């Protein structure tokens, strides 16, 4: 055989092996489909731009022996790794292949993931993990556990440096659940995805409680009860479409600004719907998402953690083509009060926005912190302090808009000027005070009301007096606690102008290793 023909034989052999690797075991593929799940490469094709995926590690095999595992050494070792593009921008990806060892993690498998995480970190590009694995590979013992440790340490090193996204598309149990918990966003698909530290069998053995996998750690449980998942979907296509959309809103790393997208929505467009959305009466509810839609470009925003702590809304949107992070009290749920979960939810997002150079817009309509023994014993002071800490620590441009009521400590915490908001705007419907007029009058004029022949009439007069003297719309502006009063219809234009003025903002943290954030 001549040199040329021998070379061609090697190339043909390579192509044949690669074809087998890509196709996978047809029987395993059928089992995957019977579970209602896509294959690993179908998922990658949905995530990335067409024909943009470059795989590495496809010929990797484990070197373990014992319990018969040495007789089964498939290529890829159950995880596909590489990089591609999303809307033309580079993204690194690893994806478990449940068809091989149930997607379980062994030494070689872990090293492949660690390498792709290292490349993403060094290249300054997002990393997306498509999780569909059965946890640590038991046959490899402590080597598998060490593999998880290497992944966790890389999650922490990359935190705040590159966006990290976890997509749960199958079981994610034990140690496997902690890497997603360390990432910035967690997506789950109903019916096929579960996350838990210990499964139903262990729960039953230890506590006697009967519970299904879906009830214990399904998408709806984690997106609405535990808060572990930020998004839940009915199918993989919708899920991966939104992963792409989220990536389009984020910078590639913490040294870049989010991508600007030209818009036909005029920056000075009046917000004509606000007056019909928001009742002047501070006790009447409205959906703050309608307000956000009236303000942002094309009415388009991407809400995060929609089903968890719905009394506060966190979203990504654009104003004049520039990405902003929105935090807003939601009067349709618990009157927009701050409680433990709302404080945790907002604190996490303020921290994320700040890490990735996303300006903050805070829309305020808050009656205070949630009272009650459950909240106090659950640590509302500690959890509320998380939100306070996150805002105080943020160095990105920050603009506050007080829409209606803003009472007590919650007013301070919702990015007031006193904790570092760059610009505070207020509508003429604003009421900024220590507490509502009713409560204040009952405290300040308690003796006078109690001694009156007609306590109700005196109380009503005192409430009106307190509101007129200390809660009128100009009170805070006159004393410099807000920078400007604006017509609600001008909110979009005012925000765009303020953020444009702040675009060159540069602020530095104190010289310290790190702060000691409340936990």
Coordinates of C-alpha atoms in Angstrom, one line a residue:
X1 CA 0.0 0.0 0.0
X2 CA 1.4 3.3 -1.0
X3 CA 1.8 6.3 1.3
X4 CA -1.1 8.2 -0.3
X5 CA -3.5 5.3 -0.1
X6 CA -2.4 4.5 3.5
X7 CA -3.1 8.1 4.5
X8 CA -6.5 7.9 2.9
X9 CA -7.2 4.7 4.8
X10 CA -6.4 6.5 8.0
X11 CA -8.7 9.3 7.1
X12 CA -11.5 7.0 6.1
X13 CA -11.1 5.0 9.4
X14 CA -11.3 8.3 11.3
X15 CA -14.5 9.3 9.5
X16 CA -16.0 5.9 10.2
X17 CA -15.3 6.1 13.9
X18 CA -16.5 9.7 14.1
X19 CA -19.7 8.7 12.4
X20 CA -20.3 6.0 15.0
X21 CA -19.5 8.4 17.8
X22 CA -22.0 11.0 16.5
X23 CA -24.8 8.5 15.8
X24 CA -24.5 6.7 19.2
X25 CA -26.1 3.3 20.0
X26 CA -29.5 3.2 18.2
X27 CA -31.1 1.2 21.0
X28 CA -30.0 3.7 23.6
X29 CA -31.3 6.5 21.3
X30 CA -34.7 4.7 21.2
X31 CA -34.7 4.5 25.0
X32 CA -34.0 8.2 25.2
X33 CA -36.8 9.0 22.9
X34 CA -39.2 6.8 24.8
X35 CA -38.5 9.0 27.8
X36 CA -39.7 12.0 25.8
X37 CA -36.2 13.4 25.6
X38 CA -34.0 14.7 22.7
X39 CA -30.6 13.3 22.1
X40 CA -27.5 15.2 23.3
X41 CA -26.6 16.4 19.8
X42 CA -30.2 17.4 18.9
X43 CA -30.1 19.6 22.0
X44 CA -26.8 21.2 21.0
X45 CA -28.1 21.9 17.5
X46 CA -31.1 23.7 19.1
X47 CA -28.9 25.8 21.4
X48 CA -26.3 26.9 18.9
X49 CA -26.3 28.6 15.5
X50 CA -26.6 26.2 12.6
X51 CA -23.3 24.4 11.8
X52 CA -21.3 26.4 14.4
X53 CA -20.5 23.6 16.9
X54 CA -16.9 22.5 17.2
X55 CA -16.5 19.4 19.4
X56 CA -13.5 18.4 21.4
X57 CA -12.9 15.3 23.4
X58 CA -15.1 13.1 21.2
X59 CA -12.6 10.2 21.3
X60 CA -12.1 10.4 25.1
X61 CA -12.6 7.1 27.0
X62 CA -12.4 6.2 30.7
X63 CA -9.4 4.2 32.0
X64 CA -11.3 2.6 35.0
X65 CA -11.3 -1.0 36.0
X66 CA -13.5 -3.1 38.3
X67 CA -17.1 -4.2 38.4
X68 CA -16.9 -4.9 34.7
X69 CA -16.7 -1.3 33.6
X70 CA -13.3 -2.0 31.9
X71 CA -15.3 -4.0 29.3
X72 CA -17.4 -0.9 28.3
X73 CA -15.4 2.1 27.1
X74 CA -17.5 4.2 24.8
X75 CA -16.2 7.3 23.1
X76 CA -17.1 10.7 24.7
X77 CA -17.5 9.0 28.1
X78 CA -21.0 10.3 28.3
X79 CA -20.5 14.0 27.8
X80 CA -20.2 16.1 24.6
X81 CA -18.1 19.2 24.9
X82 CA -17.1 22.1 22.6
X83 CA -18.0 25.6 21.5
X84 CA -20.2 27.3 19.0
X85 CA -22.1 30.5 18.5
X86 CA -25.5 32.0 19.6
X87 CA -26.6 34.9 17.4
X88 CA -23.0 35.0 16.2
X89 CA -21.4 35.2 19.6
X90 CA -19.1 32.5 21.0
X91 CA -20.5 30.2 23.7
X92 CA -18.9 27.1 25.3
X93 CA -21.1 24.1 26.1
X94 CA -21.0 20.7 27.7
X95 CA -23.9 18.3 27.5
X96 CA -24.5 15.0 29.3
X97 CA -25.4 12.0 27.1
X98 CA -27.8 9.9 29.1
X99 CA -27.4 7.1 26.6
X100 CA -23.9 6.4 27.9
X101 CA -23.6 5.3 31.5
X102 CA -26.8 7.3 32.2
X103 CA -24.8 10.5 31.8
X104 CA -23.1 9.7 35.1
X105 CA -19.9 11.5 35.9
X106 CA -16.6 9.7 36.1
X107 CA -13.0 10.9 36.0
X108 CA -12.6 11.3 32.2
X109 CA -16.1 12.8 32.0
X110 CA -15.3 15.3 34.7
X111 CA -12.0 16.3 33.1
X112 CA -13.8 17.1 29.8
X113 CA -16.2 19.4 31.6
X114 CA -13.4 21.0 33.6
X115 CA -11.5 21.7 30.4
X116 CA -14.4 23.3 28.6
X117 CA -15.0 25.5 31.7
X118 CA -11.3 26.5 31.8
X119 CA -11.5 27.4 28.1
X120 CA -14.7 29.5 28.6
X121 CA -13.1 31.3 31.6
X122 CA -9.9 32.0 29.7
X123 CA -11.6 33.1 26.5
X124 CA -14.1 35.2 28.3
X125 CA -17.3 33.6 26.9
X126 CA -20.4 32.1 28.5
X127 CA -20.7 28.4 29.4
X128 CA -23.9 26.5 29.1
X129 CA -24.3 23.1 30.8
X130 CA -27.0 20.7 29.4
X131 CA -27.6 18.4 32.4
X132 CA -29.0 14.9 32.0
X133 CA -27.0 12.7 34.2
X134 CA -27.4 10.2 37.0
X135 CA -24.8 11.7 39.3
X136 CA -21.5 10.3 40.3
X137 CA -20.4 7.0 38.6
X138 CA -20.5 4.5 41.4
X139 CA -18.0 2.2 39.8
X140 CA -15.3 4.9 39.8
X141 CA -15.7 5.6 43.5
X142 CA -14.0 8.7 45.0
X143 CA -12.5 9.6 41.7
X144 CA -16.0 10.7 40.6
X145 CA -16.5 12.7 43.7
X146 CA -13.2 14.5 43.1
X147 CA -14.4 15.3 39.6
X148 CA -17.4 17.1 41.0
X149 CA -15.1 19.1 43.3
X150 CA -13.1 20.3 40.4
X151 CA -16.3 21.4 38.6
X152 CA -17.6 23.3 41.7
X153 CA -14.3 25.1 42.2
X154 CA -14.4 26.3 38.6
X155 CA -18.1 27.4 39.0
X156 CA -17.0 29.6 41.9
X157 CA -13.9 31.0 40.1
X158 CA -16.0 31.9 37.0
X159 CA -18.8 33.5 39.1
X160 CA -19.1 37.1 38.1
X161 CA -16.5 36.7 35.4
X162 CA -18.5 34.9 32.7
X163 CA -22.2 34.0 32.5
X164 CA -22.9 30.4 33.6
X165 CA -26.2 28.8 32.6
X166 CA -27.5 25.4 33.7
X167 CA -30.2 23.6 31.7
X168 CA -31.8 20.6 33.5
X169 CA -33.1 18.1 31.0
X170 CA -33.1 14.9 33.0
X171 CA -32.2 13.7 36.5
X172 CA -29.7 15.8 38.5
X173 CA -29.2 14.2 41.8
X174 CA -26.8 14.3 44.7
X175 CA -23.6 16.1 44.0
X176 CA -24.7 16.9 40.5
X177 CA -27.3 19.3 41.8
X178 CA -24.7 21.6 43.3
X179 CA -23.0 22.8 40.1
X180 CA -26.3 24.2 38.7
X181 CA -26.9 25.9 42.1
X182 CA -23.6 27.7 41.8
X183 CA -24.4 29.0 38.3
X184 CA -26.3 32.2 37.4
X185 CA -29.5 30.8 35.8
X186 CA -31.2 27.4 36.0
X187 CA -33.7 26.3 33.3
X188 CA -35.8 23.2 33.8
X189 CA -38.3 21.2 31.6
X190 CA -41.4 19.8 33.1
X191 CA -41.9 16.0 33.2
X192 CA -38.3 15.1 32.3
X193 CA -36.1 17.2 34.7
X194 CA -35.6 16.6 38.4
X195 CA -33.1 18.0 40.9
X196 CA -32.7 16.8 44.5
X197 CA -29.9 16.0 46.9
X198 CA -31.6 12.7 48.0
X199 CA -34.3 11.0 46.0
X200 CA -37.7 9.7 46.9
X201 CA -36.4 6.3 48.0
X202 CA -34.1 7.8 50.6
X203 CA -36.8 10.3 51.7
X204 CA -39.1 7.4 52.2
X205 CA -36.5 5.4 54.2
X206 CA -35.5 8.2 56.4
X207 CA -38.8 10.1 57.0
X208 CA -41.5 7.7 55.9
X209 CA -42.8 10.4 53.5
X210 CA -44.2 9.2 50.2
X211 CA -43.4 11.6 47.3
X212 CA -42.8 11.3 43.6
X213 CA -39.7 12.6 41.8
X214 CA -41.7 15.4 40.2
X215 CA -43.2 16.5 43.5
X216 CA -39.8 16.4 45.2
X217 CA -37.7 18.1 42.6
X218 CA -39.5 18.7 39.4
X219 CA -39.6 21.9 37.4
X220 CA -42.7 23.4 39.0
X221 CA -41.4 22.6 42.5
X222 CA -38.1 24.4 42.0
X223 CA -39.5 27.3 40.0
X224 CA -42.3 28.2 42.4
X225 CA -41.5 26.6 45.8
X226 CA -37.8 26.3 46.4
X227 CA -36.6 29.0 44.1
X228 CA -33.8 26.8 42.8
X229 CA -34.9 27.1 39.1
X230 CA -35.4 30.4 37.4
X231 CA -37.4 29.1 34.5
X232 CA -39.7 26.2 33.8
X233 CA -40.9 25.0 30.3
X234 CA -43.2 22.4 28.8
X235 CA -40.7 21.2 26.2
X236 CA -37.0 21.3 25.3
X237 CA -37.5 23.5 22.2
X238 CA -39.1 26.3 24.1
X239 CA -36.5 26.0 26.9
X240 CA -33.5 26.2 24.6
X241 CA -35.0 29.0 22.6
X242 CA -35.2 31.1 25.8
X243 CA -31.6 30.1 26.7
X244 CA -30.6 31.6 23.4
X245 CA -32.7 34.7 24.1
X246 CA -31.1 35.2 27.5
X247 CA -27.6 34.9 26.1
X248 CA -28.5 37.6 23.6
X249 CA -29.1 40.0 26.5
X250 CA -25.9 39.3 28.4
X251 CA -22.3 40.4 27.9
X252 CA -19.8 37.6 27.1
X253 CA -17.9 38.5 30.3
X254 CA -17.5 41.0 33.0
X255 CA -15.1 43.2 31.0
X256 CA -17.7 43.9 28.3
X257 CA -21.0 45.8 28.2
X258 CA -24.2 43.9 27.2
X259 CA -24.8 43.9 23.4
X260 CA -26.6 47.0 22.1
X261 CA -29.5 46.4 19.7
X262 CA -30.8 49.3 17.5
X263 CA -34.5 49.9 18.0
X264 CA -37.2 51.8 16.1
X265 CA -38.9 52.6 19.4
X266 CA -38.3 56.4 19.9
X267 CA -36.5 57.3 23.1
X268 CA -38.9 60.1 23.8
X269 CA -42.0 58.0 23.2
X270 CA -44.6 58.9 25.9
X271 CA -45.8 56.1 28.1
X272 CA -49.5 56.7 27.3
X273 CA -50.8 53.6 29.1
X274 CA -49.4 54.3 32.6
X275 CA -52.2 56.6 33.7
X276 CA -54.8 53.9 32.9
X277 CA -52.7 51.1 34.5
X278 CA -51.8 52.7 37.8
X279 CA -54.6 53.8 40.1
X280 CA -53.8 57.0 42.1
X281 CA -55.2 55.2 45.3
X282 CA -52.1 53.5 46.8
X283 CA -54.3 50.8 48.2
X284 CA -55.5 49.6 44.8
X285 CA -53.5 46.9 43.0
X286 CA -52.2 46.8 39.4
X287 CA -49.8 44.6 37.5
X288 CA -46.4 46.3 37.4
X289 CA -45.4 44.2 34.4
X290 CA -47.8 46.3 32.4
X291 CA -45.9 49.4 33.5
X292 CA -42.6 47.8 32.5
X293 CA -44.0 46.9 29.1
X294 CA -45.1 50.5 28.6
X295 CA -41.6 51.8 29.4
X296 CA -39.1 49.4 27.7
X297 CA -38.3 49.0 24.0
X298 CA -41.1 47.4 22.0
X299 CA -42.8 46.4 25.3
X300 CA -40.4 43.4 25.4
X301 CA -38.9 42.2 28.6
X302 CA -37.6 38.9 29.9
X303 CA -38.8 38.1 33.4
X304 CA -36.7 35.9 35.6
X305 CA -38.1 33.7 38.5
X306 CA -41.6 34.6 37.5
X307 CA -43.3 32.0 39.6
X308 CA -41.2 32.4 42.8
X309 CA -41.7 35.4 45.2
X310 CA -44.1 37.0 42.7
X311 CA -44.4 40.1 45.0
X312 CA -41.3 41.4 43.3
X313 CA -40.5 41.3 39.6
X314 CA -37.0 41.0 38.2
X315 CA -36.4 41.3 34.5
X316 CA -34.0 42.1 31.7
X317 CA -35.1 44.6 29.0
X318 CA -33.8 47.2 26.7
X319 CA -34.1 51.0 26.8
X320 CA -33.0 52.7 23.6
X321 CA -31.3 49.5 22.7
X322 CA -29.2 49.2 25.8
X323 CA -29.8 46.3 28.2
X324 CA -31.1 47.2 31.7
X325 CA -32.0 45.1 34.8
X326 CA -35.4 45.9 36.2
X327 CA -36.4 45.3 39.9
X328 CA -40.0 46.3 40.6
X329 CA -42.5 45.7 43.5
X330 CA -45.6 43.9 42.3
X331 CA -48.8 45.2 43.9
X332 CA -50.9 42.3 42.7
X333 CA -49.1 40.0 45.1
X334 CA -49.1 40.8 48.8
X335 CA -49.4 44.5 47.8
X336 CA -45.7 44.4 46.7
X337 CA -44.4 43.9 50.2
X338 CA -40.8 42.8 50.8
X339 CA -40.6 39.4 52.5
X340 CA -37.9 36.8 52.9
X341 CA -38.2 35.3 49.4
X342 CA -38.6 38.6 47.6
X343 CA -35.6 40.0 49.3
X344 CA -33.5 37.0 48.4
X345 CA -34.7 37.0 44.8
X346 CA -34.0 40.7 44.2
X347 CA -30.7 40.6 46.0
X348 CA -29.5 37.8 43.7
X349 CA -30.4 39.8 40.6
X350 CA -29.0 43.1 41.8
X351 CA -25.7 41.3 42.4
X352 CA -25.8 39.6 39.0
X353 CA -26.6 42.8 37.1
X354 CA -23.8 44.6 38.9
X355 CA -21.3 41.8 38.1
X356 CA -22.0 42.0 34.4
X357 CA -22.3 45.8 33.9
X358 CA -26.0 45.9 33.5
X359 CA -27.5 49.2 34.7
X360 CA -30.3 49.0 37.4
X361 CA -33.8 50.4 37.1
X362 CA -35.8 50.1 40.3
X363 CA -39.6 50.8 40.2
X364 CA -40.9 51.3 43.7
X365 CA -44.4 50.8 45.1
X366 CA -43.8 49.2 48.5
X367 CA -45.8 49.2 51.7
X368 CA -42.9 48.0 53.8
X369 CA -41.5 44.6 55.0
X370 CA -43.9 41.8 55.7
X371 CA -44.8 41.6 59.5
X372 CA -45.4 38.5 61.5
X373 CA -43.7 35.9 63.6
X374 CA -43.1 33.5 60.6
X375 CA -41.1 36.3 58.8
X376 CA -39.2 37.4 62.0
X377 CA -38.4 33.9 63.0
X378 CA -37.4 33.0 59.5
X379 CA -34.8 35.8 59.5
X380 CA -36.5 38.7 57.6
X381 CA -33.8 41.0 59.1
X382 CA -31.0 38.8 57.7
X383 CA -32.6 38.3 54.3
X384 CA -33.7 41.9 53.9
X385 CA -30.1 42.8 54.7
X386 CA -29.1 40.8 51.6
X387 CA -31.0 43.1 49.3
X388 CA -29.7 46.1 51.2
X389 CA -26.1 44.9 50.9
X390 CA -26.5 44.1 47.2
X391 CA -27.7 47.6 46.3
X392 CA -25.1 49.3 48.5
X393 CA -22.4 47.2 46.9
X394 CA -23.5 47.8 43.3
X395 CA -21.4 50.2 41.2
X396 CA -23.3 50.1 37.9
X397 CA -25.6 53.1 37.0
X398 CA -28.7 53.0 39.3
X399 CA -31.9 54.9 38.7
X400 CA -34.9 54.7 41.1
X401 CA -38.5 55.6 40.2
X402 CA -40.9 56.0 43.1
X403 CA -44.3 55.3 41.5
X404 CA -46.7 55.4 44.6
X405 CA -46.1 54.4 48.2
X406 CA -42.6 53.9 49.5
X407 CA -42.7 53.3 53.3
X408 CA -40.3 52.7 56.1
X409 CA -37.1 50.6 55.8
X410 CA -38.4 49.2 52.5
X411 CA -38.0 52.6 51.0
X412 CA -34.4 52.8 52.0
X413 CA -33.7 49.2 50.8
X414 CA -35.3 49.7 47.3
X415 CA -32.3 51.7 46.1
X416 CA -33.0 55.0 47.7
X417 CA -30.6 57.9 47.3
X418 CA -29.4 57.3 50.8
X419 CA -27.8 54.0 49.9
X420 CA -26.3 55.1 46.6
X421 CA -28.8 55.3 43.9
X422 CA -27.4 57.7 41.3
X423 CA -30.7 59.4 40.3
X424 CA -34.1 59.1 42.1
X425 CA -37.2 60.1 40.1
X426 CA -40.8 60.2 41.5
X427 CA -44.2 60.4 40.0
X428 CA -46.7 63.0 41.5
X429 CA -48.5 60.0 43.1
X430 CA -45.5 59.3 45.3
X431 CA -45.9 58.9 49.1
X432 CA -42.6 58.6 50.8
X433 CA -42.8 58.2 54.6
X434 CA -41.9 56.2 57.6
X435 CA -45.3 54.5 57.3
X436 CA -48.7 55.0 55.8
X437 CA -50.8 57.9 57.0
X438 CA -53.3 55.7 58.8
X439 CA -50.6 53.9 60.9
X440 CA -48.7 57.1 61.5
X441 CA -51.7 59.0 62.8
X442 CA -52.6 56.2 65.1
X443 CA -49.2 56.4 66.7
X444 CA -48.6 60.1 66.7
X445 CA -52.1 61.2 67.8
X446 CA -52.9 58.1 69.8
X447 CA -53.8 59.9 73.1
X448 CA -55.8 62.6 71.3
X449 CA -57.8 60.1 69.3
X450 CA -58.5 58.0 72.4
X451 CA -59.7 61.0 74.4
X452 CA -62.0 62.3 71.7
X453 CA -65.8 62.1 71.8
X454 CA -65.8 60.9 68.2
X455 CA -62.5 59.0 67.8
X456 CA -63.3 58.0 64.2
X457 CA -63.8 61.6 63.1
X458 CA -60.6 62.8 64.9
X459 CA -58.7 59.9 63.4
X460 CA -59.8 60.8 59.9
X461 CA -58.8 64.4 60.4
X462 CA -55.4 63.5 61.8
X463 CA -54.8 61.1 58.9
X464 CA -55.6 63.8 56.4
X465 CA -53.4 66.2 58.4
X466 CA -50.4 63.8 58.4
X467 CA -50.8 63.1 54.7
X468 CA -51.0 66.8 53.8
X469 CA -48.0 67.9 55.9
X470 CA -45.6 65.0 55.6
X471 CA -46.7 62.9 52.7
X472 CA -47.6 65.3 49.9
X473 CA -46.1 64.6 46.5
X474 CA -43.5 67.4 46.8
X475 CA -42.3 66.7 50.3
X476 CA -39.4 64.3 49.5
X477 CA -38.3 66.4 46.5
X478 CA -38.2 69.6 48.5
X479 CA -35.9 68.0 51.0
X480 CA -33.6 66.3 48.3
X481 CA -34.7 62.7 49.0
X482 CA -35.6 62.4 45.3
X483 CA -33.9 64.3 42.5
X484 CA -36.9 65.2 40.3
X485 CA -40.6 64.8 40.0
X486 CA -41.8 63.7 36.6
X487 CA -44.9 63.1 34.6
X488 CA -45.4 59.3 34.5
X489 CA -45.9 59.6 30.8
X490 CA -42.3 60.8 30.6
X491 CA -40.8 57.9 32.5
X492 CA -39.2 56.2 29.5
X493 CA -37.6 59.4 28.2
X494 CA -36.4 60.3 31.7
X495 CA -34.8 56.8 32.3
X496 CA -33.1 56.8 28.9
X497 CA -31.7 60.3 29.5
X498 CA -30.5 59.4 33.0
X499 CA -28.9 56.2 31.9
X500 CA -27.2 57.9 29.0
X501 CA -25.7 60.5 31.4
X502 CA -24.4 57.7 33.6
X503 CA -23.0 55.4 30.9
X504 CA -19.5 56.4 31.7
X505 CA -19.8 55.9 35.4
X506 CA -16.8 54.4 37.1
X507 CA -16.8 53.5 40.8
X508 CA -14.4 51.4 42.7
X509 CA -14.9 49.2 45.8
X510 CA -12.9 49.7 48.9
X511 CA -9.5 48.0 49.1
X512 CA -10.5 44.7 50.7
X513 CA -10.4 41.0 49.9
X514 CA -14.2 40.8 50.0
X515 CA -17.1 41.9 52.1
X516 CA -19.0 39.7 54.5
X517 CA -22.4 39.6 52.9
X518 CA -25.4 38.5 55.1
X519 CA -26.3 34.8 54.5

